[in-house]
CSV table of C-alpha atoms and ligand atoms in Angstrom, one decimal:
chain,number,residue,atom,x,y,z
A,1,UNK,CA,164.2,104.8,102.5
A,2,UNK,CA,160.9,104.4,104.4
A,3,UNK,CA,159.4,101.0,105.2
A,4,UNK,CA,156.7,101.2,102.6
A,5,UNK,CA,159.6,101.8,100.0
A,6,UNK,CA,161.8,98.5,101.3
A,7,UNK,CA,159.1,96.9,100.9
A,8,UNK,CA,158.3,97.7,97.7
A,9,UNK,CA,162.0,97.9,96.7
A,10,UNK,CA,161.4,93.8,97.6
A,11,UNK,CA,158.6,93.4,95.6
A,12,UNK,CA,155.8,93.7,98.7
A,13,UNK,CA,152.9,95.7,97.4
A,14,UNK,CA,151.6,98.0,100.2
A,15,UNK,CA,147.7,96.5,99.3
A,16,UNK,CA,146.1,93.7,97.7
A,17,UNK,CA,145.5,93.8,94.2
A,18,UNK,CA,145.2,90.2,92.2
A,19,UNK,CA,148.5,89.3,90.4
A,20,UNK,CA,150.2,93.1,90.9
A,21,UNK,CA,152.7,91.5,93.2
A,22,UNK,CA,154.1,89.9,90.6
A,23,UNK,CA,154.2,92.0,88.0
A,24,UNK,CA,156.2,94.4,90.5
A,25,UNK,CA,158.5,91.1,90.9
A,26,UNK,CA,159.6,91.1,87.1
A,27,UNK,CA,159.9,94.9,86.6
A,28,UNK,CA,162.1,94.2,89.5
A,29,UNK,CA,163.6,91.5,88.3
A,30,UNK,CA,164.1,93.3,84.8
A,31,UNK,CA,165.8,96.3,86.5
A,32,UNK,CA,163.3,98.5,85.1
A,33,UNK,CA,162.2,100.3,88.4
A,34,UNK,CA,164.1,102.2,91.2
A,35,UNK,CA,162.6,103.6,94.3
A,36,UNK,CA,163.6,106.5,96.4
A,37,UNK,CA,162.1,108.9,98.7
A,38,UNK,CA,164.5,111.8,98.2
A,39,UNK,CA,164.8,113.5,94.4
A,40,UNK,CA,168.3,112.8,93.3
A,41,UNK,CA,170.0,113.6,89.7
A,42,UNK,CA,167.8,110.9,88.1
A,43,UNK,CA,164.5,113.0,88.5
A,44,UNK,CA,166.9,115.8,86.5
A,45,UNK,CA,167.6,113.4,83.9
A,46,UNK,CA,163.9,112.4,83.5
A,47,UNK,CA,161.7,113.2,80.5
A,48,UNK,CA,158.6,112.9,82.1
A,49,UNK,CA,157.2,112.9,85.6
A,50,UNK,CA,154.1,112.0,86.4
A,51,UNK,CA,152.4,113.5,89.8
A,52,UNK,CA,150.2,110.2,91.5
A,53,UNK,CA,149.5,111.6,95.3
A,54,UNK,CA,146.2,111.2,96.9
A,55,UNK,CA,143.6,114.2,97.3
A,56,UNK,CA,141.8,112.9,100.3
A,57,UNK,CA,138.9,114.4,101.8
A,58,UNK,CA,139.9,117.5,103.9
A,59,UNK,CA,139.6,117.3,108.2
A,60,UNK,CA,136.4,118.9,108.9
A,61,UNK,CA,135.3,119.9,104.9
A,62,UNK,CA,133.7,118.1,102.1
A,63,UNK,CA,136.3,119.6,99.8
A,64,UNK,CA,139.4,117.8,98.4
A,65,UNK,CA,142.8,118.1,100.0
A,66,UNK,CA,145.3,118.8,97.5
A,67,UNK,CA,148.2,119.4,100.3
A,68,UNK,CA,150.3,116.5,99.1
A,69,UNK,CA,150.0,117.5,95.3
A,70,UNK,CA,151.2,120.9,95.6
A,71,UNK,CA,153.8,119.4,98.2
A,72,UNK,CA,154.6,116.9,95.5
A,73,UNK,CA,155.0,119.3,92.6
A,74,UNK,CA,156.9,122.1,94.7
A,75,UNK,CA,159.7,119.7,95.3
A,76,UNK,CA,159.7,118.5,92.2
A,77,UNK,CA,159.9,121.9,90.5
A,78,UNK,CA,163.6,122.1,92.2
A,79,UNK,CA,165.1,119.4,90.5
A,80,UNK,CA,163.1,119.0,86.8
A,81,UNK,CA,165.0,120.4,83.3
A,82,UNK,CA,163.6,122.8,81.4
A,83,UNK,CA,162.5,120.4,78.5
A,84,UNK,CA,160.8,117.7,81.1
A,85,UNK,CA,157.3,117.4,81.0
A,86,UNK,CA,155.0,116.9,84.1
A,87,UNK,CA,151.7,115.0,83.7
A,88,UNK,CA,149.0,115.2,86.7
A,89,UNK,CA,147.5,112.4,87.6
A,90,UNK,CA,145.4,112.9,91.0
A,91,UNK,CA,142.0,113.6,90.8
A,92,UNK,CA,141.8,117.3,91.6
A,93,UNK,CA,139.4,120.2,91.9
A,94,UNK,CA,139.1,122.2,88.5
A,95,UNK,CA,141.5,124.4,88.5
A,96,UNK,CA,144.2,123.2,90.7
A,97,UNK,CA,146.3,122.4,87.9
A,98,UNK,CA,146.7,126.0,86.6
A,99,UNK,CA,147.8,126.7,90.4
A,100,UNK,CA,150.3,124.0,90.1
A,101,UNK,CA,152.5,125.1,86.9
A,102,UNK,CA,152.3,128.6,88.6
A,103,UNK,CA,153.3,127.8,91.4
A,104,UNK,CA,155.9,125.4,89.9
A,105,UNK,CA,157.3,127.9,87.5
A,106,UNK,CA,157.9,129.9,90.3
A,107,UNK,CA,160.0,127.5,92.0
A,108,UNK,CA,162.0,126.4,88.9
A,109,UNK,CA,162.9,130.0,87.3
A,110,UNK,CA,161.6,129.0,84.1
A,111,UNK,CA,157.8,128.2,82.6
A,112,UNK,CA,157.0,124.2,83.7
A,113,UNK,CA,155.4,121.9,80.8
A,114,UNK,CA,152.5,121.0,83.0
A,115,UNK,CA,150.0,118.2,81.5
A,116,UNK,CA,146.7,116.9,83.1
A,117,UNK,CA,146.7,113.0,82.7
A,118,UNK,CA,143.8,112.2,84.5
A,119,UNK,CA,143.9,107.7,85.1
A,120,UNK,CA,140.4,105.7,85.7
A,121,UNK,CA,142.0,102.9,87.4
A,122,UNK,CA,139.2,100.8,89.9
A,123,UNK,CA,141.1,99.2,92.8
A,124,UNK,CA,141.4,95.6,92.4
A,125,UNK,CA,141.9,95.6,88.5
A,126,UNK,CA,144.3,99.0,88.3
A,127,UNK,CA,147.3,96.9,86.4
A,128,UNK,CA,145.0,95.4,83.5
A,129,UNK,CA,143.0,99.3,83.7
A,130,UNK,CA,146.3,100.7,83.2
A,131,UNK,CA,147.3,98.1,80.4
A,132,UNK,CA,143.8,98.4,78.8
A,133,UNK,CA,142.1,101.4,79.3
A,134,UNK,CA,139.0,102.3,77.9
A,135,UNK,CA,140.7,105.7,76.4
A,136,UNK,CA,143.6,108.2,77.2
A,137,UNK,CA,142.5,111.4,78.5
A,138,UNK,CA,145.7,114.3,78.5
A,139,UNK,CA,144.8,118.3,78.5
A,140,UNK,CA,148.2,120.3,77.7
A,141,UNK,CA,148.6,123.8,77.1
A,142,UNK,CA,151.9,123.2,74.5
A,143,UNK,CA,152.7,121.1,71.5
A,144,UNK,CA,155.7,119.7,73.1
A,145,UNK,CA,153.9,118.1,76.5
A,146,UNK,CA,151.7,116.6,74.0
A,147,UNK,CA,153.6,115.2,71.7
A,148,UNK,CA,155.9,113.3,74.5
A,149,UNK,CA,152.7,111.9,75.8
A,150,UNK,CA,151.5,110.6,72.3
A,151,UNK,CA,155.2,109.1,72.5
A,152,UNK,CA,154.7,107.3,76.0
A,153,UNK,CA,151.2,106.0,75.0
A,154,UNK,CA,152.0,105.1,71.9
A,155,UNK,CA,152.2,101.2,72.3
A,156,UNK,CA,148.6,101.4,73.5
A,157,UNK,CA,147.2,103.9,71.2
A,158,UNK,CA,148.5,101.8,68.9
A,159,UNK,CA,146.1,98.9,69.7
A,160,UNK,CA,142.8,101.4,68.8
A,161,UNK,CA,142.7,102.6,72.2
A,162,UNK,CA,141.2,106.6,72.0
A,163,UNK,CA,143.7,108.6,72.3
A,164,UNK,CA,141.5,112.5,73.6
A,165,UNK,CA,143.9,115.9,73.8
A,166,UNK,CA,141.7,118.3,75.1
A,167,UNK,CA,142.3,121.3,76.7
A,168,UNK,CA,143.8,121.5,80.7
A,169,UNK,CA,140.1,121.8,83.1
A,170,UNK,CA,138.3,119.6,80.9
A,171,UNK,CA,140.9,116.9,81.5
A,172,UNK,CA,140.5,118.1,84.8
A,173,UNK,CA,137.0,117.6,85.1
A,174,UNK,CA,136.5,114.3,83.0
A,175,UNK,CA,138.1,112.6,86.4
A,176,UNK,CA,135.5,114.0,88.8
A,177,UNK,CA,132.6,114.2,86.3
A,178,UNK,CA,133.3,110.4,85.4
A,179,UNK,CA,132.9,110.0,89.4
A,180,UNK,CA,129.8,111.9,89.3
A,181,UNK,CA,128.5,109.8,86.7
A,182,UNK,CA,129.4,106.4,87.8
A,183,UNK,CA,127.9,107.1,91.7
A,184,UNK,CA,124.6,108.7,90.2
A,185,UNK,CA,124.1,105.5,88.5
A,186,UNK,CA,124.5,103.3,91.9
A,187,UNK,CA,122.7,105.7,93.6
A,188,UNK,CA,119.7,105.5,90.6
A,189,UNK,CA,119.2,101.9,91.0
A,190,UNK,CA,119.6,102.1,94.9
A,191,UNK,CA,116.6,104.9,94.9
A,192,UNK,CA,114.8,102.2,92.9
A,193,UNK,CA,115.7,99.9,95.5
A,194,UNK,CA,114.1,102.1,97.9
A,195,UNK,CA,110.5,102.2,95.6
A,196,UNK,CA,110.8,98.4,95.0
A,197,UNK,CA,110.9,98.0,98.9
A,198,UNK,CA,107.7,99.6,99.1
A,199,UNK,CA,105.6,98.8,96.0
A,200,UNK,CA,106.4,94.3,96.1
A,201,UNK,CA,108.9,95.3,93.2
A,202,UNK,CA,112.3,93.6,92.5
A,203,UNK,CA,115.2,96.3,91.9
A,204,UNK,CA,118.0,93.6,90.7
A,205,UNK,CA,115.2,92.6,88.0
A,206,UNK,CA,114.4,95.9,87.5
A,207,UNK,CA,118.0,96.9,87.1
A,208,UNK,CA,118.4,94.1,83.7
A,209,UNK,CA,115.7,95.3,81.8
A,210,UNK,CA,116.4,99.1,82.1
A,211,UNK,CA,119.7,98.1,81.6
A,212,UNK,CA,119.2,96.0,78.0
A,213,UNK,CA,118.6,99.8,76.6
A,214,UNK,CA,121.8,100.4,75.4
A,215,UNK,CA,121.3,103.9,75.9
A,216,UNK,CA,121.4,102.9,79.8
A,217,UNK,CA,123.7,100.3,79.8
A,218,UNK,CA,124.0,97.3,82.3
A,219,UNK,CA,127.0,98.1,84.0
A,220,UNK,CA,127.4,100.2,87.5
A,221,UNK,CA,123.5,99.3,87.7
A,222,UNK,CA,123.9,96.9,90.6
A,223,UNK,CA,121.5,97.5,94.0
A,224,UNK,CA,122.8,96.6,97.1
A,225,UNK,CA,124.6,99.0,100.3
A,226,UNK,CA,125.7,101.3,98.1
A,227,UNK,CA,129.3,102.8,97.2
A,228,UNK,CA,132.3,103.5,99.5
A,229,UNK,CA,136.1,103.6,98.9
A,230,UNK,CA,138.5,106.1,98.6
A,231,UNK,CA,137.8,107.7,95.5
A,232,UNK,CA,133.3,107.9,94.8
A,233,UNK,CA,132.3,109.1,98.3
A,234,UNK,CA,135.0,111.4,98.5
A,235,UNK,CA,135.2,112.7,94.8
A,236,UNK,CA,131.3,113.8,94.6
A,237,UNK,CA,132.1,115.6,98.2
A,238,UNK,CA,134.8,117.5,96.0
A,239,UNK,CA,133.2,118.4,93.4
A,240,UNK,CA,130.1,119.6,95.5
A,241,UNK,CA,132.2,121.6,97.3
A,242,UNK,CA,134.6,123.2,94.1
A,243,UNK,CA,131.4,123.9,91.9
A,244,UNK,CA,130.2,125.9,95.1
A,245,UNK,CA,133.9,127.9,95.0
A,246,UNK,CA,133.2,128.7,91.2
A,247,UNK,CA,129.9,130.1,92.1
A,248,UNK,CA,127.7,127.1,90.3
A,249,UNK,CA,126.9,125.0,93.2
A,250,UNK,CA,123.6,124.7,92.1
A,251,UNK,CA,124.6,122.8,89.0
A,252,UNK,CA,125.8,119.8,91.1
A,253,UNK,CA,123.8,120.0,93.8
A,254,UNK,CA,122.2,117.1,93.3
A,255,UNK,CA,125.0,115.1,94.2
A,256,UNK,CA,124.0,115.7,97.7
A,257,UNK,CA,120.6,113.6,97.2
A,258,UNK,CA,123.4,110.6,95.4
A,259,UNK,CA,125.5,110.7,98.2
A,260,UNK,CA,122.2,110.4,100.8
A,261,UNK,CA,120.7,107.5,98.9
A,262,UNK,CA,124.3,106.1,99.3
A,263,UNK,CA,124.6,106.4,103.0
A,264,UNK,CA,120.6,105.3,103.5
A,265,UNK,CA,121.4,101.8,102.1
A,266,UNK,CA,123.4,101.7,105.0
A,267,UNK,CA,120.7,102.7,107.7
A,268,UNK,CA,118.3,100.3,105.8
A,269,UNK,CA,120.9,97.3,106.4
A,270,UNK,CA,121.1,98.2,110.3
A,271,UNK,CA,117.0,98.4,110.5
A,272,UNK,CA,116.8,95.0,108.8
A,273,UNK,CA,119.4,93.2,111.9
A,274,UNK,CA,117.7,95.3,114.3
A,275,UNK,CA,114.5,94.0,113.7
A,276,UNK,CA,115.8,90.4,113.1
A,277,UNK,CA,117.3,90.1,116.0
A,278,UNK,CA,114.9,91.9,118.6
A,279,UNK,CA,117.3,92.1,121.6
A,280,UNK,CA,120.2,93.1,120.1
A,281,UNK,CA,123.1,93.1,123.1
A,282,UNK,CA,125.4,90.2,122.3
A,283,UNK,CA,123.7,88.6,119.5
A,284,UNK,CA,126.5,87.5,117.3
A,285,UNK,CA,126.0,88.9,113.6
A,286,UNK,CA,128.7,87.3,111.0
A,287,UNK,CA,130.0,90.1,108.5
A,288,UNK,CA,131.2,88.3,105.4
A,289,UNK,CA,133.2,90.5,103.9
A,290,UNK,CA,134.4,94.1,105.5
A,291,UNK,CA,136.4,95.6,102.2
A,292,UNK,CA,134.4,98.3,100.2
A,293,UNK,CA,135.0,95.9,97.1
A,294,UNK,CA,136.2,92.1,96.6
A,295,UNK,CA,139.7,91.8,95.2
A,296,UNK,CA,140.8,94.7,97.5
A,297,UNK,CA,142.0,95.4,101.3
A,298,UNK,CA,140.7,99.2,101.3
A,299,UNK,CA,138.7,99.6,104.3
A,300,UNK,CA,138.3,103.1,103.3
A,301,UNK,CA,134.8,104.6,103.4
A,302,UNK,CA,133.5,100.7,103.2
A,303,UNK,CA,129.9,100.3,103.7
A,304,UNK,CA,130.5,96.9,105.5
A,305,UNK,CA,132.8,98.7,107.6
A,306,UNK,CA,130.5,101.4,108.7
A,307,UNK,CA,127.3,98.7,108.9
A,308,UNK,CA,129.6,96.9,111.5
A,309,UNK,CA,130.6,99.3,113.5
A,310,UNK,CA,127.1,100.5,114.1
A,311,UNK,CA,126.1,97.3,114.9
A,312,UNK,CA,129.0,96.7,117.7
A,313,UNK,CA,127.3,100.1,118.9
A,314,UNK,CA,124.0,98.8,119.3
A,315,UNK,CA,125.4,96.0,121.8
A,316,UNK,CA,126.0,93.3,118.8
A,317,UNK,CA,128.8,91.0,118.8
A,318,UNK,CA,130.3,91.3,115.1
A,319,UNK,CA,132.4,88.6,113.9
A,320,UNK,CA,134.0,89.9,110.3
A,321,UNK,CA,135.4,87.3,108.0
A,322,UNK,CA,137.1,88.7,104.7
A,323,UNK,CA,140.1,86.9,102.3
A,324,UNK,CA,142.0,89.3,102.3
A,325,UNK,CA,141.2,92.9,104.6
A,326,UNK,CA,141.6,91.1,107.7
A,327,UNK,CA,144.8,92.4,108.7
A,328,UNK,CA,143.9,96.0,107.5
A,329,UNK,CA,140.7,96.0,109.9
A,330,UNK,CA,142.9,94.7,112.8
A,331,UNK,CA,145.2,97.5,112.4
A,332,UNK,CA,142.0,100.3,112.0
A,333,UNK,CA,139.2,98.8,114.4
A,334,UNK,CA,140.0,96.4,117.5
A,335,UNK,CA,136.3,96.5,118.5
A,336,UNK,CA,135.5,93.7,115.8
A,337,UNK,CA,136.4,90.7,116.0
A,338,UNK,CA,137.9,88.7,113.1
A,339,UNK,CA,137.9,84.9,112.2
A,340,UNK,CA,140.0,83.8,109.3
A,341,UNK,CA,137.8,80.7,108.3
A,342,UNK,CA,135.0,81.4,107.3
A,343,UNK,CA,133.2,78.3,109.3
A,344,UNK,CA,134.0,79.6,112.4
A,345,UNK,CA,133.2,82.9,111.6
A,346,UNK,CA,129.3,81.5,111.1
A,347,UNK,CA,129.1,79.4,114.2
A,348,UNK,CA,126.7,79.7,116.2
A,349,UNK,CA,126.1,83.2,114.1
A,350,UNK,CA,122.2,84.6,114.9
A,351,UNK,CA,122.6,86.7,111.9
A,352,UNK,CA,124.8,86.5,108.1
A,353,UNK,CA,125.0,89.8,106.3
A,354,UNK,CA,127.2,89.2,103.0
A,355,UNK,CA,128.8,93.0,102.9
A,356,UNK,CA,131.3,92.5,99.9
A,357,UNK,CA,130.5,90.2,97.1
A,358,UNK,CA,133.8,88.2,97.3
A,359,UNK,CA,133.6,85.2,94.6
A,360,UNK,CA,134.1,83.0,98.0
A,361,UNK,CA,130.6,83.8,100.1
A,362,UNK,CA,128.8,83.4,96.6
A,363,UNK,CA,130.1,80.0,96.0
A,364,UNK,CA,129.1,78.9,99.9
A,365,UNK,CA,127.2,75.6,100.2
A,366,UNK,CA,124.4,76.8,102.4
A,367,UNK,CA,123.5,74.1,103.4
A,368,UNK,CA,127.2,73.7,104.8
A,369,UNK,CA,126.6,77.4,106.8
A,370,UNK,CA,123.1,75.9,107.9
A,371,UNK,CA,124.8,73.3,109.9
A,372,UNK,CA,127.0,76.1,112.1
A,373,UNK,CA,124.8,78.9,112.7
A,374,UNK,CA,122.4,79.3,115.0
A,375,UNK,CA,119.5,81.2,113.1
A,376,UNK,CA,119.5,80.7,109.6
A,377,UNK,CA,119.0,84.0,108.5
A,378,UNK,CA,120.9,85.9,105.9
A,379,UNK,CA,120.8,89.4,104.7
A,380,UNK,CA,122.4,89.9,101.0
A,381,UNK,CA,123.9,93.0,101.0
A,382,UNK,CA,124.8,92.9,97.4
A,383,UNK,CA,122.4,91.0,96.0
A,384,UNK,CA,124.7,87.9,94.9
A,385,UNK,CA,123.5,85.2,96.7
A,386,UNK,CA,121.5,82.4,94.8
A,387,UNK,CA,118.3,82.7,97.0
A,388,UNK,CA,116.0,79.4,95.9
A,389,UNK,CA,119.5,77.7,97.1
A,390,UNK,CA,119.4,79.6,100.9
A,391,UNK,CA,116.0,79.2,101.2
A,392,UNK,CA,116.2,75.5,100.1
A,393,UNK,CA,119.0,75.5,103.1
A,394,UNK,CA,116.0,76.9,105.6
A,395,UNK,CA,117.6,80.2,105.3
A,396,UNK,CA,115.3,82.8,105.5
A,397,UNK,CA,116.8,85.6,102.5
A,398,UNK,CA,117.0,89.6,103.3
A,399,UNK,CA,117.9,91.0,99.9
A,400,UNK,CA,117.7,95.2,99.8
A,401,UNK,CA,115.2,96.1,96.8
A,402,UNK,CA,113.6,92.9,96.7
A,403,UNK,CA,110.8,91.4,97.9
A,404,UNK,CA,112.0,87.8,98.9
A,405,UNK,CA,108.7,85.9,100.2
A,406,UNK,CA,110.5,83.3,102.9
A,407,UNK,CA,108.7,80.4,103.4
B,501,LIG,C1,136.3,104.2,91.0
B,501,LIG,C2,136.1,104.3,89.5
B,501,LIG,O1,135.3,103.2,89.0
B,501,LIG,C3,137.4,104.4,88.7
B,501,LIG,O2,137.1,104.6,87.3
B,501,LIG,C4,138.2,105.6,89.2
B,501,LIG,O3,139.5,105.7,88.5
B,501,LIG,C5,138.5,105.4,90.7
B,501,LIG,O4,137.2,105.3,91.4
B,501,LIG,C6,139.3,106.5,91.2
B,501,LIG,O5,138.7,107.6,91.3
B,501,LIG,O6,140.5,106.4,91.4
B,501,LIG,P1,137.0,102.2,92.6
B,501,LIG,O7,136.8,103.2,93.7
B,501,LIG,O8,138.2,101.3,92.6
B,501,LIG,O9,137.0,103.0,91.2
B,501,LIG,O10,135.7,101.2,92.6
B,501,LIG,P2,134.4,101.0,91.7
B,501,LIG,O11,134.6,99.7,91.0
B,501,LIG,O12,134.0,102.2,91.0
B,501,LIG,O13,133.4,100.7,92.9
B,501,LIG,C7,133.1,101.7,93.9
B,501,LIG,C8,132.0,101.3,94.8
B,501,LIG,O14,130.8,101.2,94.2
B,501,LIG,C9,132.3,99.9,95.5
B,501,LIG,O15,132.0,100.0,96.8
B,501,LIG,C10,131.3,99.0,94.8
B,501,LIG,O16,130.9,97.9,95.6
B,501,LIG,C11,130.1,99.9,94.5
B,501,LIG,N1,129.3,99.5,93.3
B,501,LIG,C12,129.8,99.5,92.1
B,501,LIG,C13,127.9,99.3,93.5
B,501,LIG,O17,127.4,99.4,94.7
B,501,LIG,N2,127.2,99.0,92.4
B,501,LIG,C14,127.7,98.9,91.2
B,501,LIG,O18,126.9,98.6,90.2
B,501,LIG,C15,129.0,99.1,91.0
């Protein structure tokens, strides 16, 4: 078995996700999971499979690399019976999945009960997602794959959960569109963000009272640098580039304009230190925070990440304190340095950027961080800090889409 499989095998998650360690640990414990990384006679006795590879961004394209599904589901196809069903569960370009049961078919000699399961699961909170979610999404094209999905979700169904059977591409597409959806709303309030900067306005007040219309909703409304991780950045990228295959590119386009607001939050972060700190060429700059989210190690697309490492390029020293990514960024990018308590982290700091709202920076004393740093400066890059606290601390507050008057 591979080292990511012993470890698992032992209960050792791969990443950090709060209390999924030990949930693995009683499954374990319970003998109700097996790993292996060759298909053996117990992938022929299965009833259902599910497909869960990654569709990365492709090297050198904005389109999704499905490689590792089609890898996935070809080997697959040599050991499944005829009565199994397979459900996908990747986020994939509209289409793929038709590919997949042709191609599968092919392999196994007889017509593959292919299913579209898309999940929703956000990083961090996948377990109680999973146990929870908001509804079940399958697309089938036969009674039978349907019917032993009801079966599998029944227990949850059960509970009131919706329960949608729709047909294979939209089940397809409600994954990326969802995507879409959720990233157009960060990049809304973001764009506000960007007026409020310029007309005295404040976007996080902004962003409550649009957002007591229920027809707008509060949630995914919250200004700051902006959306990263593995899935947002990459999936609008995707679906840019798939509706542009199917000849509609036009109908998405303006995906392009979300993902530019997203990446400008980034540039406006960067102007702020630069013109904080004048000289920039070893001015030290504490990062508090470097994971694209809080309860999560992904380092993947992070805006903190990218913030820092432009930084480091403009001759700043960047010291990154996070809970938990620490050992992640270590293994990705030496050129940053990293301080596991946070007190050291902020000594003798001439600048604090808060880059991922971890429950930890937002319960700071400032008045405790005043004492170490040099310059008591702070630039909120979430909008999370309690700013009549900081400035009461002699901080003066950077906030993106506000208007903070320092004393
Ligand atoms: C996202 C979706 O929320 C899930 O439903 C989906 O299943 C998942 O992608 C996926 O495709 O697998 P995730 O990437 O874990 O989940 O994280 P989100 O909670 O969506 O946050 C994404 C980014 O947006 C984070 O960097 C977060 O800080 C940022 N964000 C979120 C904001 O800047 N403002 C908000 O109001 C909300």
């Amino acid at each position: 078995m591979t080292k990511k499989l012993n470890a698992l095998a032992s209960g050792i998650l791969p990443f950090h996700e709060p209390g999924l360690d030990k949930a693995l640990q009683e499954v374990i414990a319970q003998g109700n999971i097996q790993f292996a990384s060759q298909h053996d006679q117990r992938t022929t006795e299965a009833d259902l499979h599910f497909i869960c590879v990654g569709t990365p961004q492709r090297a050198g394209s904005e389109a999704a690399d499905t490689t590792y599904v089609f890898s996935a589901a070809k080997e697959l196809a040599k050991w499944i019976s005829k009565d199994a069903v397979v459900a996908g569960k990747s986020t994939v370009p509209v289409g793929t999945a038709l590919a997949l049961q042709q191609q599968m078919s092919k392999v196994a000699g007889f017509e593959v009960n292919l299913a579209w399961n898309p999940e929703f699961l956000r990083e961090g909170t996948a377990l109680e997602d999973s146990l929870n979610p908001d509804r079940i999404v399958i697309g089938t094209w036969n009674e039978h794959s349907a019917q032993v999905l009801r079966d599998v979700y029944k227990s949850i169904t059960d509970t009131g959960t919706p329960f949608l059977e729709l047909d294979v591409p939209t089940a397809e597409l409600v994954k990326v569109s969802a995507n879409a959806f959720l990233a157009t709303k960060i990049s809304f309030i973001n764009a506000m963000a960007e007026i409020a900067e310029v007309s005295g306005a404040d976007a996080v007040a902004l962003a409550k009272a649009i957002g007591y219309d229920e027809r707008i909703g509060n949630k995914f409304l919250r200004t700051g640098i902006g959306f990263g991780g593995g899935c947002l950045p990459k999936d609008i990228r995707g679906f840019m580039a798939r509706a542009e295959e199917l000849g509609v590119g036009s109908a998405v386009e303006f995906l392009k304009d979300v993902d530019a607001i997203n990446l400008r939050r980034r540039d406006r972060v960067v102007e702020l230190a630069k013109a904080e700190l004048g000289d920039i060429a070893n001015k030290k700059v504490t990062m508090l925070g470097i994971s694209f989210k809080p309860d999560s190690d992904d380092l993947r697309d992070s805006p903190a990440l990218e913030i820092s490492q432009r930084l480091v390029a403009l001759g700043a020293r960047v010291v990154v304190h996070d809970p938990v990514a620490l050992d992640a960024l270590k293994t990705r990018d030496a050129s940053l340095e990293t301080e596991a308590d946070v007190f050291e982290a902020l000594r003798d700091a001439d600048l604090v950027i808060l880059g991922t709202e971890w429950r930890d920076y937002k319960e700071l004393d400032p008045k405790q961080v005043a004492d170490v740093v040099k310059v008591k400066t702070v630039i909120d890059g979430r909008n999370v800090l309690d700013v009549a606290k900081w400035q009461a601390a002699g901080f003066k507050v950077l906030a993106l889409g506000r208007n903070i008057v320092n004393g």
